[in-house]
Tab-separated table of C-alpha atoms in Angstrom:
chain	number	residue	atom	x	y	z
A	407	MET	CA	-11.073	-18.614	2.048
A	408	PHE	CA	-10.761	-19.010	5.805
A	409	PHE	CA	-11.869	-21.558	8.422
A	410	GLY	CA	-12.675	-24.227	5.829
A	411	HIS	CA	-10.831	-27.482	5.180
A	412	PRO	CA	-7.129	-27.339	6.027
A	413	VAL	CA	-4.976	-26.526	2.975
A	414	ASN	CA	-3.266	-29.941	2.664
A	415	VAL	CA	-1.408	-30.436	-0.681
A	416	ALA	CA	-0.238	-27.175	-2.240
A	417	ARG	CA	-2.002	-27.651	-5.560
A	418	TYR	CA	-3.072	-24.862	-7.848
A	419	ASP	CA	-4.940	-26.808	-10.551
A	420	GLN	CA	-8.244	-26.168	-8.821
A	421	GLN	CA	-8.709	-22.633	-7.622
A	422	LYS	CA	-11.673	-21.061	-5.970
A	423	HIS	CA	-10.387	-17.511	-6.346
A	424	SER	CA	-7.804	-17.464	-9.136
A	425	ILE	CA	-7.250	-13.724	-8.667
A	426	PHE	CA	-4.785	-14.486	-5.872
A	427	GLU	CA	-2.539	-16.450	-8.190
A	428	LYS	CA	-2.565	-13.559	-10.670
A	429	ILE	CA	-1.587	-11.206	-7.866
A	430	ILE	CA	1.235	-13.573	-6.845
A	431	GLU	CA	2.563	-13.566	-10.410
A	432	LYS	CA	2.424	-9.782	-10.546
A	433	GLN	CA	4.172	-9.489	-7.202
A	434	ILE	CA	6.951	-11.867	-8.249
A	435	SER	CA	7.465	-9.864	-11.438
A	436	PHE	CA	8.077	-6.851	-9.171
A	437	PHE	CA	11.013	-8.516	-7.413
A	438	TRP	CA	13.772	-6.112	-6.408
A	439	ARG	CA	16.632	-5.883	-3.934
A	440	PRO	CA	17.472	-2.819	-1.878
A	441	GLU	CA	21.166	-3.173	-2.711
A	442	GLU	CA	20.345	-2.515	-6.367
A	443	VAL	CA	19.644	1.103	-5.570
A	444	ASP	CA	22.602	3.342	-4.932
A	445	VAL	CA	21.779	5.555	-1.971
A	446	SER	CA	25.267	6.974	-1.455
A	447	LYS	CA	24.410	10.449	-2.767
A	448	ASP	CA	21.693	10.703	-0.123
A	449	ARG	CA	24.273	11.070	2.628
A	450	VAL	CA	25.448	14.357	1.115
A	451	ASP	CA	21.851	15.518	0.589
A	452	PHE	CA	20.970	14.603	4.175
A	453	GLN	CA	23.698	16.861	5.586
A	454	LYS	CA	22.199	19.759	3.630
A	455	LEU	CA	18.710	19.344	5.080
A	456	SER	CA	17.509	21.731	7.779
A	457	GLU	CA	16.932	20.344	11.289
A	458	SER	CA	13.161	20.310	10.801
A	459	GLU	CA	13.543	18.463	7.516
A	460	LYS	CA	15.860	15.904	9.084
A	461	HIS	CA	13.202	15.347	11.738
A	462	ILE	CA	10.566	14.756	9.039
A	463	PHE	CA	12.779	12.408	7.085
A	464	ILE	CA	13.983	10.279	9.985
A	465	SER	CA	10.619	10.108	11.753
A	466	ASN	CA	8.987	8.805	8.601
A	467	LEU	CA	11.627	6.156	8.155
A	468	LYS	CA	11.142	5.057	11.760
A	469	TYR	CA	7.397	4.787	11.345
A	470	GLN	CA	7.672	2.861	8.098
A	471	THR	CA	10.200	0.523	9.636
A	472	LEU	CA	7.683	-0.295	12.339
A	473	LEU	CA	4.777	-0.728	9.923
A	474	ASP	CA	6.767	-3.141	7.801
A	475	SER	CA	8.007	-5.036	10.858
A	476	ILE	CA	4.375	-5.649	11.744
A	477	GLN	CA	3.363	-6.512	8.204
A	478	GLY	CA	6.351	-8.761	7.623
A	479	ARG	CA	5.345	-10.966	10.508
A	480	SER	CA	1.685	-10.720	11.400
A	481	PRO	CA	-0.122	-11.908	8.244
A	482	ASN	CA	1.834	-15.151	8.515
A	483	ILE	CA	1.042	-15.681	12.171
A	484	ALA	CA	-2.552	-14.501	12.054
A	485	PHE	CA	-3.823	-15.679	8.679
A	486	LEU	CA	-1.836	-18.769	7.686
A	487	PRO	CA	-3.220	-21.070	10.444
A	488	ILE	CA	-6.822	-20.387	9.380
A	489	ILE	CA	-6.535	-20.102	5.583
A	490	SER	CA	-8.170	-22.884	3.593
A	491	LEU	CA	-7.133	-22.107	0.006
A	492	PRO	CA	-3.594	-22.911	-1.240
A	493	GLU	CA	-3.603	-19.949	-3.636
A	494	LEU	CA	-4.445	-17.562	-0.817
A	495	GLU	CA	-1.916	-19.228	1.481
A	496	THR	CA	0.819	-18.745	-1.114
A	497	TRP	CA	-0.239	-15.156	-1.642
A	498	VAL	CA	0.090	-14.383	2.060
A	499	GLU	CA	3.555	-15.942	2.076
A	500	THR	CA	4.620	-13.961	-1.001
A	501	TRP	CA	3.193	-10.802	0.498
A	502	SER	CA	5.093	-11.285	3.762
A	503	PHE	CA	8.296	-12.016	1.901
A	504	PHE	CA	8.079	-8.675	0.149
A	505	GLU	CA	7.544	-6.908	3.457
A	506	THR	CA	10.835	-8.394	4.610
A	507	ILE	CA	12.517	-6.859	1.546
A	508	HIS	CA	11.046	-3.519	2.626
A	509	SER	CA	12.349	-3.968	6.148
A	510	ARG	CA	15.824	-4.736	4.867
A	511	SER	CA	15.747	-1.686	2.643
A	512	TYR	CA	15.179	0.622	5.636
A	513	THR	CA	18.342	-0.709	7.195
A	514	HIS	CA	20.071	-0.202	3.843
A	515	ILE	CA	18.989	3.458	3.796
A	516	LEU	CA	19.843	4.143	7.445
A	517	ARG	CA	23.196	2.387	7.314
A	518	ASN	CA	24.138	4.755	4.545
A	519	LEU	CA	23.030	7.883	6.401
A	520	PHE	CA	24.512	7.083	9.800
A	521	THR	CA	27.696	5.384	10.852
A	522	ASP	CA	25.751	3.789	13.676
A	523	PRO	CA	21.995	3.595	12.983
A	524	SER	CA	21.193	1.667	16.165
A	525	GLN	CA	20.011	4.805	17.970
A	526	ILE	CA	17.343	5.333	15.299
A	527	PHE	CA	16.090	1.766	15.595
A	528	GLU	CA	16.068	1.909	19.372
A	529	ASP	CA	13.946	5.035	19.375
A	530	ILE	CA	11.201	3.295	17.359
A	531	VAL	CA	9.973	1.348	20.374
A	532	VAL	CA	10.143	4.239	22.832
A	533	ASN	CA	8.846	7.050	20.627
A	534	GLN	CA	5.426	7.989	22.042
A	535	GLU	CA	4.005	9.191	18.727
A	536	ILE	CA	4.864	5.921	17.026
A	537	LYS	CA	3.765	3.773	19.955
A	538	LYS	CA	0.374	5.446	20.093
A	539	ARG	CA	-0.506	4.250	16.627
A	540	ALA	CA	1.278	0.917	16.797
A	541	THR	CA	-1.073	-0.216	19.564
A	542	ASP	CA	-4.057	0.449	17.347
A	543	ILE	CA	-2.565	-1.516	14.479
A	544	SER	CA	-1.522	-4.577	16.462
A	545	LYS	CA	-4.711	-4.714	18.563
A	546	TYR	CA	-6.761	-6.465	15.860
A	547	TYR	CA	-3.966	-8.864	15.014
A	548	ASP	CA	-3.441	-9.753	18.683
A	549	ASP	CA	-7.150	-10.343	19.166
A	550	LEU	CA	-7.392	-12.696	16.223
A	551	ILE	CA	-4.169	-14.557	17.018
A	552	PHE	CA	-5.159	-15.121	20.632
A	553	ALA	CA	-8.673	-16.309	19.775
A	554	THR	CA	-7.336	-18.635	17.053
A	555	GLN	CA	-4.890	-20.184	19.472
A	556	LEU	CA	-7.613	-20.842	22.030
A	557	TRP	CA	-9.828	-22.293	19.326
A	558	GLN	CA	-7.063	-24.562	18.037
A	559	THR	CA	-6.068	-25.881	21.448
A	560	LEU	CA	-9.367	-25.936	23.342
A	561	GLY	CA	-12.019	-25.709	20.623
A	562	GLU	CA	-15.272	-23.745	20.792
A	563	GLY	CA	-16.759	-22.942	24.159
A	564	THR	CA	-16.111	-20.825	27.219
A	565	HIS	CA	-12.546	-20.997	28.440
A	566	GLN	CA	-10.798	-19.718	31.540
A	567	VAL	CA	-7.269	-18.458	30.874
A	568	ASN	CA	-5.299	-16.657	33.581
A	569	GLY	CA	-8.499	-15.916	35.452
A	570	GLU	CA	-10.154	-14.361	32.401
A	571	THR	CA	-13.159	-15.844	30.659
A	572	HIS	CA	-13.070	-16.092	26.878
A	573	GLU	CA	-16.056	-17.028	24.775
A	574	ILE	CA	-14.834	-18.790	21.630
A	575	ASN	CA	-17.216	-19.582	18.792
A	576	MET	CA	-16.933	-19.561	15.013
A	577	TYR	CA	-18.996	-16.407	14.589
A	578	GLN	CA	-16.782	-14.450	16.986
A	579	LEU	CA	-13.633	-15.776	15.286
A	580	LYS	CA	-14.895	-14.706	11.881
A	581	LYS	CA	-15.805	-11.322	13.220
A	582	LYS	CA	-12.314	-10.843	14.619
A	583	LEU	CA	-10.911	-11.932	11.266
A	584	TYR	CA	-13.091	-9.418	9.437
A	585	LEU	CA	-12.033	-6.521	11.638
A	586	CYS	CA	-8.394	-7.553	11.419
A	587	MET	CA	-8.583	-7.579	7.620
A	588	CYS	CA	-10.159	-4.108	7.663
A	589	SER	CA	-7.367	-2.838	9.875
A	590	VAL	CA	-4.723	-4.357	7.569
A	591	ASN	CA	-6.460	-2.755	4.619
A	592	ALA	CA	-6.505	0.631	6.347
A	593	LEU	CA	-2.835	0.233	7.231
A	594	GLU	CA	-1.733	-0.338	3.648
A	595	ALA	CA	-4.318	2.056	2.206
A	596	ILE	CA	-3.779	5.124	4.351
A	597	ARG	CA	-1.055	4.832	6.948
A	598	PHE	CA	1.837	4.495	4.528
A	599	TYR	CA	0.843	7.470	2.440
A	600	VAL	CA	1.797	10.331	4.757
A	601	SER	CA	5.363	9.022	4.745
A	602	PHE	CA	5.271	8.405	1.003
A	603	ALA	CA	4.126	11.991	0.391
A	604	CYS	CA	7.027	13.398	2.430
A	605	THR	CA	9.593	11.208	0.676
A	606	PHE	CA	8.328	12.164	-2.748
A	607	ALA	CA	8.207	15.838	-1.754
A	608	PHE	CA	11.965	15.609	-1.072
A	609	ALA	CA	12.443	13.923	-4.438
A	610	GLU	CA	10.520	16.715	-6.157
A	611	ARG	CA	13.326	19.003	-4.962
A	612	GLU	CA	15.871	16.466	-6.212
A	613	LEU	CA	16.879	15.580	-2.670
A	614	MET	CA	17.317	12.071	-1.236
A	615	GLU	CA	16.640	10.500	-4.598
A	616	GLY	CA	18.127	7.105	-3.821
A	617	ASN	CA	15.747	6.840	-0.902
A	618	SER	CA	12.842	7.943	-3.060
A	619	LYS	CA	13.627	5.234	-5.618
A	620	ILE	CA	13.426	2.619	-2.880
A	621	ILE	CA	10.212	4.070	-1.489
A	622	ARG	CA	8.755	4.115	-4.985
A	623	LEU	CA	9.351	0.379	-5.260
A	624	ILE	CA	7.846	-0.112	-1.817
A	625	ALA	CA	4.798	1.977	-2.766
A	626	ARG	CA	4.246	-0.170	-5.840
A	627	ASP	CA	4.309	-3.342	-3.721
A	628	GLU	CA	2.022	-1.845	-1.071
A	629	ASN	CA	-0.453	-0.932	-3.757
A	630	LEU	CA	-0.646	-4.561	-4.808
A	631	HIS	CA	-0.985	-5.743	-1.206
A	632	LEU	CA	-3.810	-3.277	-0.821
A	633	THR	CA	-5.517	-4.690	-3.905
A	634	SER	CA	-5.380	-8.174	-2.412
A	635	THR	CA	-7.041	-7.183	0.865
A	636	GLN	CA	-9.628	-5.188	-1.095
A	637	HIS	CA	-10.410	-8.364	-3.020
A	638	ILE	CA	-10.786	-10.371	0.175
A	639	LEU	CA	-13.081	-7.777	1.759
A	640	ASN	CA	-15.178	-7.403	-1.383
A	641	LEU	CA	-15.506	-11.143	-1.923
A	642	TRP	CA	-16.845	-11.409	1.608
A	643	ARG	CA	-19.101	-8.399	1.341
A	644	ASN	CA	-20.675	-9.550	-1.924
A	645	GLY	CA	-21.338	-13.028	-0.592
A	646	LYS	CA	-18.991	-14.640	-3.123
A	647	ASP	CA	-17.162	-16.555	-0.415
A	648	ASP	CA	-18.452	-17.537	3.019
A	649	PRO	CA	-22.109	-16.379	3.287
A	650	GLU	CA	-21.641	-15.819	7.031
A	651	MET	CA	-18.906	-13.307	6.233
A	652	ALA	CA	-21.397	-11.276	4.176
A	653	GLU	CA	-23.588	-10.993	7.279
A	654	ILE	CA	-20.602	-10.020	9.386
A	655	ALA	CA	-19.585	-7.399	6.841
A	656	LYS	CA	-23.028	-5.852	7.114
A	657	GLU	CA	-23.063	-6.066	10.895
A	658	CYS	CA	-19.577	-4.559	11.242
A	659	GLU	CA	-20.006	-1.793	8.678
A	660	GLN	CA	-19.883	0.992	11.254
A	661	GLU	CA	-16.987	-0.608	13.094
A	662	SER	CA	-14.938	-0.929	9.902
A	663	LYS	CA	-15.708	2.677	8.994
A	664	ASP	CA	-14.441	3.672	12.429
A	665	ILE	CA	-11.193	1.760	11.839
A	666	PHE	CA	-10.605	3.912	8.771
A	667	LEU	CA	-11.635	7.151	10.444
A	668	THR	CA	-9.328	6.456	13.392
A	669	ALA	CA	-6.485	5.763	10.968
A	670	VAL	CA	-7.176	9.083	9.208
A	671	GLU	CA	-7.242	10.926	12.539
A	672	GLN	CA	-3.982	9.328	13.683
A	673	GLU	CA	-2.264	10.108	10.401
A	674	LYS	CA	-3.317	13.734	10.740
A	675	GLN	CA	-1.787	13.794	14.205
A	676	TRP	CA	1.342	12.263	12.749
A	677	ALA	CA	1.460	15.054	10.150
A	678	ALA	CA	1.269	17.567	13.010
A	679	TYR	CA	4.133	15.801	14.796
A	680	LEU	CA	6.229	15.747	11.620
A	681	PHE	CA	5.824	19.458	11.001
A	682	GLN	CA	6.143	20.540	14.633
A	683	HIS	CA	9.548	22.139	14.002
A	684	GLY	CA	8.525	23.650	10.670
A	685	SER	CA	7.283	22.543	7.272
A	686	MET	CA	9.227	21.692	4.169
A	687	ILE	CA	9.088	23.232	0.717
A	688	GLY	CA	6.128	21.956	-1.248
A	689	LEU	CA	4.353	20.368	1.685
A	690	ASN	CA	2.713	21.502	4.889
A	691	GLN	CA	0.432	20.014	7.486
A	692	GLU	CA	-2.781	21.307	5.961
A	693	ILE	CA	-2.189	20.016	2.459
A	694	LEU	CA	-0.962	16.687	3.803
A	695	CYS	CA	-4.137	16.299	5.866
A	696	GLN	CA	-6.210	17.024	2.769
A	697	TYR	CA	-4.265	14.340	0.944
A	698	VAL	CA	-5.007	11.836	3.701
A	699	GLU	CA	-8.713	12.625	3.365
A	700	TYR	CA	-8.546	12.325	-0.414
A	701	ILE	CA	-6.869	8.960	-0.248
A	702	ALA	CA	-9.232	7.743	2.496
A	703	ASN	CA	-12.257	8.606	0.330
A	704	ASN	CA	-10.782	6.623	-2.483
A	705	ARG	CA	-9.953	3.574	-0.367
A	706	MET	CA	-13.206	3.482	1.550
A	707	GLU	CA	-15.170	3.799	-1.673
A	708	ALA	CA	-13.289	0.773	-3.024
A	709	ILE	CA	-14.630	-1.506	-0.302
A	710	GLY	CA	-18.129	-0.048	-0.237
A	711	LEU	CA	-17.783	2.184	2.821
A	712	GLY	CA	-18.689	5.415	1.008
A	713	SER	CA	-16.608	8.570	0.887
A	714	PRO	CA	-16.988	10.527	4.131
A	715	PHE	CA	-14.739	13.489	3.336
A	716	ALA	CA	-15.463	16.538	1.189
A	717	VAL	CA	-12.336	16.573	-0.943
A	718	SER	CA	-12.818	16.237	-4.672
A	719	GLY	CA	-9.511	16.742	-6.448
A	720	ASN	CA	-6.113	15.319	-5.608
A	721	PRO	CA	-4.336	17.982	-3.495
A	722	LEU	CA	-0.899	16.521	-4.375
A	723	PRO	CA	-1.152	15.735	-8.104
A	724	TRP	CA	2.596	15.158	-8.468
A	725	MET	CA	2.309	12.123	-6.185
A	726	ASN	CA	0.932	10.184	-9.152
A	727	ASN	CA	4.220	10.528	-11.022
A	728	TYR	CA	5.803	8.520	-8.245
A	729	LEU	CA	2.978	6.052	-7.705
A	730	SER	CA	2.501	5.232	-11.363
A	731	SER	CA	3.886	1.850	-12.245
A	732	ASP	CA	4.925	3.148	-15.702
A	733	ASN	CA	7.609	5.200	-14.103
A	734	VAL	CA	8.968	2.194	-12.258
A	735	GLN	CA	9.098	-0.309	-15.065
A	736	VAL	CA	9.564	1.173	-18.513
A	737	ALA	CA	12.050	0.881	-21.332
A	738	PRO	CA	15.477	1.609	-19.821
A	739	GLN	CA	16.207	4.416	-22.277
A	740	GLU	CA	13.284	6.307	-20.803
A	741	SER	CA	15.656	7.204	-17.996
A	742	GLU	CA	13.325	7.456	-14.988
A	743	ILE	CA	13.387	3.693	-14.436
A	744	SER	CA	15.074	2.868	-11.167
A	745	SER	CA	16.716	-0.404	-12.161
A	746	TYR	CA	18.440	1.307	-15.076
A	747	LEU	CA	19.937	3.904	-12.799
A	748	VAL	CA	21.484	1.257	-10.568
A	749	GLY	CA	25.115	2.118	-9.939
A	750	GLN	CA	24.845	5.285	-12.028
A	751	ILE	CA	26.808	7.127	-9.402
A	752	ASP	CA	30.352	5.943	-9.023
A	753	SER	CA	30.636	5.964	-5.276
A	754	GLU	CA	34.189	4.676	-5.034
A	755	VAL	CA	36.861	7.223	-4.306
A	756	ASP	CA	40.418	5.987	-4.167
A	757	SER	CA	43.191	8.047	-2.597
A	758	SER	CA	44.998	7.925	-5.955
A	759	GLU	CA	42.325	10.262	-7.314
A	760	PHE	CA	44.063	13.081	-5.450
A	761	ASP	CA	47.532	12.247	-6.814
A	762	ASP	CA	47.867	15.279	-9.030
A	763	PHE	CA	46.684	17.733	-6.388
A	764	ASP	CA	49.312	20.223	-5.240
A	765	LEU	CA	48.966	22.580	-2.346
B	1227	MET	CA	-16.872	7.769	-29.272
B	1228	ILE	CA	-16.464	7.976	-25.528
B	1229	VAL	CA	-19.299	9.847	-23.900
B	1230	VAL	CA	-18.395	11.057	-20.426
B	1231	LYS	CA	-21.519	11.961	-18.496
B	1232	SER	CA	-21.698	15.746	-17.934
B	1233	HIS	CA	-18.260	16.250	-19.536
B	1234	GLY	CA	-18.985	15.764	-23.247
B	1235	GLU	CA	-17.872	13.470	-26.025
B	1236	PHE	CA	-14.315	12.373	-26.801
B	1237	ARG	CA	-12.657	10.263	-29.464
B	1238	GLN	CA	-10.996	6.981	-28.597
B	1239	GLN	CA	-7.412	7.704	-29.713
B	1240	THR	CA	-5.583	5.054	-31.688
B	1241	ARG	CA	-3.209	2.955	-29.605
B	1242	LYS	CA	-4.231	4.754	-26.449
B	1243	THR	CA	-6.202	3.487	-23.488
B	1244	ILE	CA	-9.486	5.116	-22.518
B	1245	LEU	CA	-7.654	6.876	-19.697
B	1246	GLU	CA	-5.041	8.300	-22.045
B	1247	SER	CA	-7.718	9.299	-24.551
B	1248	LEU	CA	-9.448	11.297	-21.823
B	1249	GLU	CA	-6.220	12.858	-20.581
B	1250	VAL	CA	-5.378	14.087	-24.083
B	1251	ASN	CA	-8.514	16.175	-23.654
B	1252	ASN	CA	-7.413	17.437	-20.236
B	1253	LEU	CA	-10.037	15.514	-18.348
B	1254	GLU	CA	-8.939	14.738	-14.811
B	1255	VAL	CA	-9.371	11.078	-13.823
B	1256	HIS	CA	-8.143	9.633	-10.494
B	1257	THR	CA	-5.168	7.459	-11.291
B	1258	SER	CA	-2.244	5.852	-9.568
B	1259	CYS	CA	-0.541	2.732	-10.942
B	1260	ARG	CA	-1.882	3.048	-14.525
B	1261	GLU	CA	-1.432	-0.683	-14.954
B	1262	GLY	CA	-4.651	-2.151	-13.638
B	1263	PHE	CA	-3.611	-3.279	-10.176
B	1264	CYS	CA	-4.429	-0.362	-7.883
B	1265	GLY	CA	-8.020	0.353	-8.908
B	1266	ALA	CA	-7.757	4.134	-8.412
B	1267	CYS	CA	-9.308	4.837	-11.823
B	1268	ARG	CA	-12.452	2.690	-11.358
B	1269	THR	CA	-15.167	4.229	-13.521
B	1270	LYS	CA	-18.808	3.372	-14.063
B	1271	LEU	CA	-19.668	2.049	-17.529
B	1272	ASN	CA	-23.261	2.860	-18.480
B	1273	LYS	CA	-23.270	1.713	-22.094
B	1274	GLY	CA	-21.001	-0.079	-24.531
B	1275	SER	CA	-18.160	-2.562	-24.275
B	1276	VAL	CA	-14.422	-2.455	-23.679
B	1277	LYS	CA	-11.455	-4.740	-24.230
B	1278	TYR	CA	-8.594	-5.070	-21.756
B	1279	ILE	CA	-5.090	-4.777	-23.183
B	1280	THR	CA	-3.540	-5.562	-19.790
B	1281	GLU	CA	-5.291	-8.023	-17.502
B	1282	PRO	CA	-6.814	-6.034	-14.652
B	1283	LEU	CA	-5.956	-7.215	-11.128
B	1284	ALA	CA	-7.758	-4.636	-9.036
B	1285	TYR	CA	-11.268	-5.227	-7.791
B	1286	PHE	CA	-14.113	-3.586	-9.670
B	1287	GLU	CA	-17.841	-4.248	-9.959
B	1288	ASP	CA	-19.502	-5.744	-13.033
B	1289	ASP	CA	-20.750	-2.351	-14.199
B	1290	GLU	CA	-17.357	-0.695	-13.805
B	1291	ILE	CA	-14.162	-0.550	-15.890
B	1292	LEU	CA	-10.524	0.294	-15.270
B	1293	PRO	CA	-9.879	2.877	-18.012
B	1294	CYS	CA	-6.090	2.730	-17.505
B	1295	CYS	CA	-5.796	-0.651	-19.191
B	1296	CYS	CA	-8.676	-0.995	-21.660
B	1297	VAL	CA	-9.851	0.361	-24.996
B	1298	ALA	CA	-13.408	0.918	-26.180
B	1299	THR	CA	-14.706	-1.638	-28.666
B	1300	SER	CA	-17.944	0.267	-29.279
B	1301	ASP	CA	-19.333	3.683	-28.458
B	1302	ILE	CA	-19.388	3.852	-24.679
B	1303	GLU	CA	-20.870	6.042	-21.985
B	1304	ILE	CA	-18.994	6.364	-18.709
B	1305	GLU	CA	-19.482	8.292	-15.484
B	1306	LEU	CA	-16.494	9.810	-13.672
B	1307	SER	CA	-16.611	9.603	-9.885
């Protein structure tokens, strides 16, 4: 999949791993635009939220904006130069494109809530809580990108750059790639879900429903992205791709476990930060932390890392109503479908509406 | 018949997936997308065969099935995680 022959002609008649084309088709069938969802009622709902709830809502949006900024850009920069299968190359491009839809939808939501959302966006890069975790996410990408660039320009060997010595060989590059893929997997598997849980908890109370419809679409896409990185990791691990990657997977087992455990720990800290001014109805820090552990068990199990936490049942069973694809794409008359509800709320108010008012 | 290890025996309902057949009987199975692309419902298949009504996209091992998008074509024995 990686570090083989360059991709050359984009042909899909011969495919080594046809699963990626199937995932591309699925992803394209999911196409949506943020403007389709009417979020105008959310502005009224937002005013009704308590201060602590506003903090939860806005902080989550900020964090998700950052995650999708990273994901909209980095897979292209980090993976495309070293991919050797056209089907995988096209998948990465499709994947990134959808992340850009997500990014645009955050602006769509924020523009509706605030007359001037720039303050929110500016805080993303100075907020300590967000920065703390962002470093951990970008670290693996940066490592891989830097090493790939050295390898492409100078080849294998020991190189001096800015007074630092860098040892570049294929094994090290592959190892960096493996860890980066694990970190991407953890990002889409765990990191998004604390925010998702909060959004859907608001929706359970029939608040911020426009926003929840958008997040539901995003969650569906993220689930598919997650599936693709799980495929990559499992193909490596089971020796169905590059045999050297199977060795690396074995060698890095503890390190990849640690990536997940760190993500779980950081998400728990994020939950604490979210609820620092008070909880919200239907959700508190403890239950959210249990949910993170539940989801981590599930995700780690899926790529053969075992389930390290002692949670058996799903602590937030109602989450599945929002994550289930049925509820996103069903027959329109079954009401819950988001695309059917597009423009359901007539948000235009003309001054003539008040014509027959007398004071 | 669908035999679920240490949970008993259940009937494969007509026009229902294995997952739905189990849920009719109030058996809790981990689920998420219910369309074969998230892999949350991965279940071990000990005996029997299944047919997929939606093509599964999620990763699962050769001895596993995704009950959300398949039906049993023989008596099967599965193991819930």
